[in-house]
């Protein structure tokens, strides 16, 4: 039986762990890779809508 884990999940977990322990260039790389893989998923429109809503809410 094969178990597959998406790269998005792996990068998300790694990013959470690294953000809790250190602040370095590796963290920036993990964040960029997480964003890159997140943009390629079905969650991308939802994330874009959320960020647009937050951007419009901040000036108010």
PDB file of C-alpha atoms in Angstrom, residues 1-28:
ATOM      1  CA  UNK A   1       0.000   0.000   0.000  1.00  0.00           C
ATOM      2  CA  UNK A   2       1.454   3.339  -1.055  1.00  0.00           C
ATOM      3  CA  UNK A   3       0.791   6.516   0.864  1.00  0.00           C
ATOM      4  CA  UNK A   4       1.325   9.815  -0.891  1.00  0.00           C
ATOM      5  CA  UNK A   5       1.657  13.207   0.727  1.00  0.00           C
ATOM      6  CA  UNK A   6       1.390  16.386  -1.310  1.00  0.00           C
ATOM      7  CA  UNK A   7       4.335  18.751  -1.482  1.00  0.00           C
ATOM      8  CA  UNK A   8       2.022  21.505  -0.276  1.00  0.00           C
ATOM      9  CA  UNK A   9       1.420  19.641   2.974  1.00  0.00           C
ATOM     10  CA  UNK A  10       5.122  18.883   3.412  1.00  0.00           C
ATOM     11  CA  UNK A  11       6.188  22.493   2.800  1.00  0.00           C
ATOM     12  CA  UNK A  12       3.419  23.755   5.093  1.00  0.00           C
ATOM     13  CA  UNK A  13       4.556  21.544   7.951  1.00  0.00           C
ATOM     14  CA  UNK A  14       8.221  22.410   7.396  1.00  0.00           C
ATOM     15  CA  UNK A  15       7.396  26.115   7.261  1.00  0.00           C
ATOM     16  CA  UNK A  16       5.459  25.953  10.533  1.00  0.00           C
ATOM     17  CA  UNK A  17       8.322  24.134  12.253  1.00  0.00           C
ATOM     18  CA  UNK A  18      11.024  26.451  10.925  1.00  0.00           C
ATOM     19  CA  UNK A  19       9.088  29.603  11.784  1.00  0.00           C
ATOM     20  CA  UNK A  20       8.808  28.407  15.388  1.00  0.00           C
ATOM     21  CA  UNK A  21      12.510  27.611  15.737  1.00  0.00           C
ATOM     22  CA  UNK A  22      14.585  30.014  13.647  1.00  0.00           C
ATOM     23  CA  UNK A  23      14.574  33.001  11.363  1.00  0.00           C
ATOM     24  CA  UNK A  24      16.878  32.518   8.409  1.00  0.00           C
ATOM     25  CA  UNK A  25      17.134  32.468   4.633  1.00  0.00           C
ATOM     26  CA  UNK A  26      15.911  28.884   4.723  1.00  0.00           C
ATOM     27  CA  UNK A  27      12.645  30.142   6.179  1.00  0.00           C
ATOM     28  CA  UNK A  28      12.217  32.561   3.291  1.00  0.00           C
TER      29      UNK A  28
END
